[in-house]
PDB file of C-alpha atoms in Angstrom:
ATOM      1  CA  MET A  24      34.004   2.254  45.169  1.00  0.00           C
ATOM      2  CA  LEU A  25      30.733   3.456  46.143  1.00  0.00           C
ATOM      3  CA  ASN A  26      29.998   1.292  49.088  1.00  0.00           C
ATOM      4  CA  PRO A  27      32.421   0.869  52.172  1.00  0.00           C
ATOM      5  CA  VAL A  28      33.409  -2.696  53.441  1.00  0.00           C
ATOM      6  CA  ILE A  29      32.033  -3.738  56.858  1.00  0.00           C
ATOM      7  CA  VAL A  30      35.008  -4.848  59.090  1.00  0.00           C
ATOM      8  CA  GLN A  31      35.546  -5.686  62.440  1.00  0.00           C
ATOM      9  CA  LYS A  32      38.792  -4.987  64.325  1.00  0.00           C
ATOM     10  CA  LEU A  33      40.267  -7.737  66.154  1.00  0.00           C
ATOM     11  CA  ASP A  34      43.307  -7.721  68.052  1.00  0.00           C
ATOM     12  CA  THR A  35      45.296  -9.619  65.308  1.00  0.00           C
ATOM     13  CA  GLY A  36      43.957  -7.155  62.504  1.00  0.00           C
ATOM     14  CA  TYR A  37      40.748  -6.642  61.056  1.00  0.00           C
ATOM     15  CA  GLU A  38      37.858  -9.430  59.897  1.00  0.00           C
ATOM     16  CA  MET A  39      35.904  -8.759  56.847  1.00  0.00           C
ATOM     17  CA  LEU A  40      32.074  -8.728  57.794  1.00  0.00           C
ATOM     18  CA  SER A  41      30.847  -7.674  54.189  1.00  0.00           C
ATOM     19  CA  GLY A  42      32.582  -6.782  51.113  1.00  0.00           C
ATOM     20  CA  HIS A  43      34.731  -9.427  50.326  1.00  0.00           C
ATOM     21  CA  ASN A  44      34.037  -9.278  46.474  1.00  0.00           C
ATOM     22  CA  ARG A  45      34.922  -5.315  46.666  1.00  0.00           C
ATOM     23  CA  TRP A  46      38.231  -6.041  48.510  1.00  0.00           C
ATOM     24  CA  ASN A  47      39.177  -8.936  45.773  1.00  0.00           C
ATOM     25  CA  ALA A  48      38.406  -6.391  42.740  1.00  0.00           C
ATOM     26  CA  ALA A  49      40.226  -4.012  44.411  1.00  0.00           C
ATOM     27  CA  LYS A  50      43.372  -5.839  45.045  1.00  0.00           C
ATOM     28  CA  LEU A  51      43.441  -6.917  41.214  1.00  0.00           C
ATOM     29  CA  ALA A  52      42.903  -3.462  40.253  1.00  0.00           C
ATOM     30  CA  GLY A  53      46.164  -2.539  42.372  1.00  0.00           C
ATOM     31  CA  ILE A  54      44.232  -0.420  45.045  1.00  0.00           C
ATOM     32  CA  LYS A  55      45.812  -1.097  48.359  1.00  0.00           C
ATOM     33  CA  GLU A  56      43.302   0.792  50.480  1.00  0.00           C
ATOM     34  CA  ILE A  57      39.659   1.082  50.134  1.00  0.00           C
ATOM     35  CA  PRO A  58      36.844   2.531  52.396  1.00  0.00           C
ATOM     36  CA  ALA A  59      35.674   0.843  55.490  1.00  0.00           C
ATOM     37  CA  ILE A  60      33.156   0.785  58.244  1.00  0.00           C
ATOM     38  CA  VAL A  61      34.993  -0.478  61.408  1.00  0.00           C
ATOM     39  CA  LYS A  62      33.102  -2.258  63.926  1.00  0.00           C
ATOM     40  CA  THR A  63      34.542  -2.714  67.270  1.00  0.00           C
ATOM     41  CA  ASP A  64      33.457  -5.015  70.481  1.00  0.00           C
ATOM     42  CA  LEU A  65      30.764  -7.359  68.409  1.00  0.00           C
ATOM     43  CA  SER A  66      30.071 -10.244  69.732  1.00  0.00           C
ATOM     44  CA  GLU A  67      30.108 -13.536  67.561  1.00  0.00           C
ATOM     45  CA  GLU A  68      26.507 -13.563  67.498  1.00  0.00           C
ATOM     46  CA  GLU A  69      26.765  -9.519  66.050  1.00  0.00           C
ATOM     47  CA  ALA A  70      29.315 -10.166  63.596  1.00  0.00           C
ATOM     48  CA  TYR A  71      27.657 -13.034  62.182  1.00  0.00           C
ATOM     49  CA  VAL A  72      24.408 -10.896  61.946  1.00  0.00           C
ATOM     50  CA  TYR A  73      26.373  -8.428  59.825  1.00  0.00           C
ATOM     51  CA  ILE A  74      27.381 -11.311  57.704  1.00  0.00           C
ATOM     52  CA  ILE A  75      24.011 -13.067  56.947  1.00  0.00           C
ATOM     53  CA  GLU A  76      22.072  -9.781  56.677  1.00  0.00           C
ATOM     54  CA  THR A  77      24.320  -8.360  54.105  1.00  0.00           C
ATOM     55  CA  ASN A  78      24.463 -11.910  51.985  1.00  0.00           C
ATOM     56  CA  LEU A  79      20.610 -11.534  52.231  1.00  0.00           C
ATOM     57  CA  MET A  80      20.847  -8.156  50.790  1.00  0.00           C
ATOM     58  CA  GLN A  81      22.865  -9.397  47.753  1.00  0.00           C
ATOM     59  CA  ARG A  82      21.147 -13.028  47.499  1.00  0.00           C
ATOM     60  CA  SER A  83      17.613 -14.265  47.942  1.00  0.00           C
ATOM     61  CA  PHE A  84      16.610 -16.004  50.857  1.00  0.00           C
ATOM     62  CA  SER A  85      16.430 -19.406  49.007  1.00  0.00           C
ATOM     63  CA  ASP A  86      20.245 -19.093  48.055  1.00  0.00           C
ATOM     64  CA  LEU A  87      21.345 -19.297  51.525  1.00  0.00           C
ATOM     65  CA  ALA A  88      22.895 -22.266  53.112  1.00  0.00           C
ATOM     66  CA  ILE A  89      20.495 -24.028  55.603  1.00  0.00           C
ATOM     67  CA  SER A  90      22.308 -22.906  58.330  1.00  0.00           C
ATOM     68  CA  GLU A  91      22.673 -19.384  57.000  1.00  0.00           C
ATOM     69  CA  LYS A  92      18.651 -19.552  56.768  1.00  0.00           C
ATOM     70  CA  ALA A  93      18.300 -20.701  60.041  1.00  0.00           C
ATOM     71  CA  ALA A  94      20.450 -17.881  61.433  1.00  0.00           C
ATOM     72  CA  VAL A  95      18.370 -15.276  59.637  1.00  0.00           C
ATOM     73  CA  LEU A  96      15.283 -16.834  61.278  1.00  0.00           C
ATOM     74  CA  LYS A  97      16.684 -17.095  64.532  1.00  0.00           C
ATOM     75  CA  ALA A  98      17.658 -13.276  64.506  1.00  0.00           C
ATOM     76  CA  ARG A  99      14.086 -12.559  63.278  1.00  0.00           C
ATOM     77  CA  TYR A 100      12.367 -14.844  65.593  1.00  0.00           C
ATOM     78  CA  GLU A 101      13.932 -13.030  68.503  1.00  0.00           C
ATOM     79  CA  LYS A 102      13.089  -9.602  67.228  1.00  0.00           C
ATOM     80  CA  GLU A 103       9.708 -10.675  66.686  1.00  0.00           C
ATOM     81  CA  ALA A 104       9.460 -12.483  70.425  1.00  0.00           C
ATOM     82  CA  CYS A 105      10.775  -9.164  71.811  1.00  0.00           C
ATOM     83  CA  GLN A 106       8.220  -7.273  70.182  1.00  0.00           C
ATOM     84  CA  GLY A 107       5.572  -9.578  71.582  1.00  0.00           C
ATOM     85  CA  LYS A 108       6.425  -9.469  75.123  1.00  0.00           C
ATOM     86  CA  ARG A 109       6.497  -5.306  74.224  1.00  0.00           C
ATOM     87  CA  ASN A 110       2.953  -5.419  73.144  1.00  0.00           C
ATOM     88  CA  ASP A 111       1.883  -7.914  76.220  1.00  0.00           C
ATOM     89  CA  ILE A 112       3.512  -5.152  78.471  1.00  0.00           C
ATOM     90  CA  LEU A 113       1.549  -2.210  76.527  1.00  0.00           C
ATOM     91  CA  GLU A 114      -1.586  -3.990  76.825  1.00  0.00           C
ATOM     92  CA  GLU A 115      -1.097  -4.690  80.505  1.00  0.00           C
ATOM     93  CA  ILE A 116      -0.218  -1.060  81.133  1.00  0.00           C
ATOM     94  CA  ALA A 117      -3.073   0.359  79.023  1.00  0.00           C
ATOM     95  CA  ARG A 118      -5.634  -1.928  81.079  1.00  0.00           C
ATOM     96  CA  LEU A 119      -4.267  -0.715  84.256  1.00  0.00           C
ATOM     97  CA  GLU A 120      -4.502   2.922  83.067  1.00  0.00           C
ATOM     98  CA  GLY A 121      -7.887   2.096  81.864  1.00  0.00           C
ATOM     99  CA  LYS A 122      -6.929   2.996  78.190  1.00  0.00           C
ATOM    100  CA  GLU A 123      -7.658   1.050  75.042  1.00  0.00           C
ATOM    101  CA  ILE A 124      -4.556  -0.368  72.935  1.00  0.00           C
ATOM    102  CA  LEU A 125      -4.689  -1.369  69.507  1.00  0.00           C
ATOM    103  CA  ILE A 126      -2.274  -4.212  68.993  1.00  0.00           C
ATOM    104  CA  THR A 127      -1.901  -6.073  65.731  1.00  0.00           C
ATOM    105  CA  ARG A 128      -3.825  -9.524  65.865  1.00  0.00           C
ATOM    106  CA  GLY A 129      -4.621 -12.154  63.318  1.00  0.00           C
ATOM    107  CA  HIS A 130      -7.754 -13.729  62.438  1.00  0.00           C
ATOM    108  CA  ASP A 131     -10.818 -14.121  65.098  1.00  0.00           C
ATOM    109  CA  ASP A 132      -8.907 -11.829  67.448  1.00  0.00           C
ATOM    110  CA  HIS A 133      -5.855 -14.330  68.034  1.00  0.00           C
ATOM    111  CA  ARG A 134      -2.348 -13.254  67.590  1.00  0.00           C
ATOM    112  CA  LEU A 135      -0.434 -15.023  64.824  1.00  0.00           C
ATOM    113  CA  LYS A 136       2.029 -17.545  66.150  1.00  0.00           C
ATOM    114  CA  THR A 137       5.373 -15.913  65.718  1.00  0.00           C
ATOM    115  CA  ARG A 138       6.659 -18.906  63.500  1.00  0.00           C
ATOM    116  CA  ASP A 139       3.892 -18.937  61.225  1.00  0.00           C
ATOM    117  CA  MET A 140       3.953 -15.432  60.620  1.00  0.00           C
ATOM    118  CA  ILE A 141       7.878 -15.380  60.034  1.00  0.00           C
ATOM    119  CA  GLY A 142       7.054 -18.387  57.723  1.00  0.00           C
ATOM    120  CA  LYS A 143       4.601 -16.430  55.491  1.00  0.00           C
ATOM    121  CA  GLU A 144       7.230 -13.832  55.023  1.00  0.00           C
ATOM    122  CA  TYR A 145       9.822 -16.417  53.913  1.00  0.00           C
ATOM    123  CA  GLU A 146       7.361 -18.630  52.091  1.00  0.00           C
ATOM    124  CA  LEU A 147       7.846 -21.674  54.666  1.00  0.00           C
ATOM    125  CA  SER A 148       5.789 -23.250  57.007  1.00  0.00           C
ATOM    126  CA  GLY A 149       5.436 -22.425  60.549  1.00  0.00           C
ATOM    127  CA  SER A 150       6.907 -26.097  61.664  1.00  0.00           C
ATOM    128  CA  SER A 151       9.847 -25.631  58.907  1.00  0.00           C
ATOM    129  CA  VAL A 152      10.776 -22.304  60.638  1.00  0.00           C
ATOM    130  CA  GLY A 153      10.625 -24.443  63.993  1.00  0.00           C
ATOM    131  CA  ARG A 154      13.147 -26.936  62.789  1.00  0.00           C
ATOM    132  CA  LEU A 155      15.418 -24.351  61.420  1.00  0.00           C
ATOM    133  CA  LEU A 156      15.434 -22.277  64.770  1.00  0.00           C
ATOM    134  CA  LYS A 157      16.214 -25.549  66.362  1.00  0.00           C
ATOM    135  CA  LEU A 158      18.888 -26.433  63.817  1.00  0.00           C
ATOM    136  CA  ASN A 159      20.646 -23.106  64.503  1.00  0.00           C
ATOM    137  CA  ASP A 160      21.203 -24.091  67.986  1.00  0.00           C
ATOM    138  CA  LEU A 161      23.081 -27.169  66.832  1.00  0.00           C
ATOM    139  CA  ILE A 162      26.912 -27.456  66.927  1.00  0.00           C
ATOM    140  CA  LYS A 163      28.880 -26.367  64.136  1.00  0.00           C
ATOM    141  CA  PRO A 164      29.645 -29.945  62.646  1.00  0.00           C
ATOM    142  CA  PHE A 165      26.261 -30.789  62.355  1.00  0.00           C
ATOM    143  CA  LYS A 166      25.258 -27.545  60.867  1.00  0.00           C
ATOM    144  CA  ASP A 167      28.172 -27.947  58.067  1.00  0.00           C
ATOM    145  CA  MET A 168      27.065 -31.448  57.384  1.00  0.00           C
ATOM    146  CA  VAL A 169      23.439 -30.128  56.717  1.00  0.00           C
ATOM    147  CA  ASP A 170      24.656 -27.551  54.481  1.00  0.00           C
ATOM    148  CA  ARG A 171      26.948 -30.047  52.326  1.00  0.00           C
ATOM    149  CA  GLY A 172      23.803 -32.603  52.138  1.00  0.00           C
ATOM    150  CA  ALA A 173      25.639 -34.994  54.459  1.00  0.00           C
ATOM    151  CA  LEU A 174      23.032 -35.268  57.083  1.00  0.00           C
ATOM    152  CA  TYR A 175      19.304 -34.581  56.811  1.00  0.00           C
ATOM    153  CA  THR A 176      17.836 -31.501  59.137  1.00  0.00           C
ATOM    154  CA  LYS A 177      15.606 -34.009  60.810  1.00  0.00           C
ATOM    155  CA  VAL A 178      18.588 -36.276  61.775  1.00  0.00           C
ATOM    156  CA  ALA A 179      20.786 -33.608  62.706  1.00  0.00           C
ATOM    157  CA  LEU A 180      18.120 -32.467  65.162  1.00  0.00           C
ATOM    158  CA  GLN A 181      17.778 -36.093  66.505  1.00  0.00           C
ATOM    159  CA  PHE A 182      21.574 -36.091  66.697  1.00  0.00           C
ATOM    160  CA  GLY A 183      21.227 -32.582  68.628  1.00  0.00           C
ATOM    161  CA  LEU A 184      19.102 -34.054  71.279  1.00  0.00           C
ATOM    162  CA  TYR A 185      22.113 -36.255  72.395  1.00  0.00           C
ATOM    163  CA  ALA A 186      24.705 -33.712  72.069  1.00  0.00           C
ATOM    164  CA  ASP A 187      23.467 -31.316  74.267  1.00  0.00           C
ATOM    165  CA  GLY A 188      26.294 -29.694  76.185  1.00  0.00           C
ATOM    166  CA  CYS A 189      29.009 -31.195  73.529  1.00  0.00           C
ATOM    167  CA  SER A 190      31.534 -28.912  71.729  1.00  0.00           C
ATOM    168  CA  ASP A 191      32.189 -30.967  68.750  1.00  0.00           C
ATOM    169  CA  LEU A 192      31.130 -34.084  66.814  1.00  0.00           C
ATOM    170  CA  SER A 193      33.831 -36.526  68.453  1.00  0.00           C
ATOM    171  CA  GLU A 194      32.015 -36.064  71.713  1.00  0.00           C
ATOM    172  CA  VAL A 195      28.659 -36.753  70.421  1.00  0.00           C
ATOM    173  CA  CYS A 196      29.871 -39.830  68.541  1.00  0.00           C
ATOM    174  CA  SER A 197      32.324 -41.268  71.100  1.00  0.00           C
ATOM    175  CA  GLU A 198      30.261 -44.141  73.192  1.00  0.00           C
ATOM    176  CA  GLU A 199      30.683 -43.518  77.016  1.00  0.00           C
ATOM    177  CA  THR A 200      28.506 -45.995  78.595  1.00  0.00           C
TER     178      THR A 200
END
């Protein structure tokens, strides 16, 4: 086996983050142990990033489920947002010190909007990126329904406005007026 699997150590054992197919192939071949990279103390979000990013390496973005696309874009957006804040800080420090600093800018010396920039990278419009970023924040039942095609993204986002603070679909659907 060339590439080790990636697992997360849990109290009850290990959770496979990357390498399900390699592990299944090893079991079929009668191999009981395989090389693994063991991650500890990951947050749920960090573990999910491992899953999404390794899937993205194996499949194209267009092959991902809608909620997986949303998670990828959210991680990408947060990374870019931090970089934007960093650029603002660097510019301010440079101004205070009387120095010039070159920061990447879009046309007409305006910064490209982060959503538009990410959209170009993934062949989406900035508004589509925005919708997927909002979708990522929905409760899991809504995301699952969107992935299955049982609910349109825009409808899920509208339900999400009413579901703020709810932990499951039954809380959203119950009428407490």
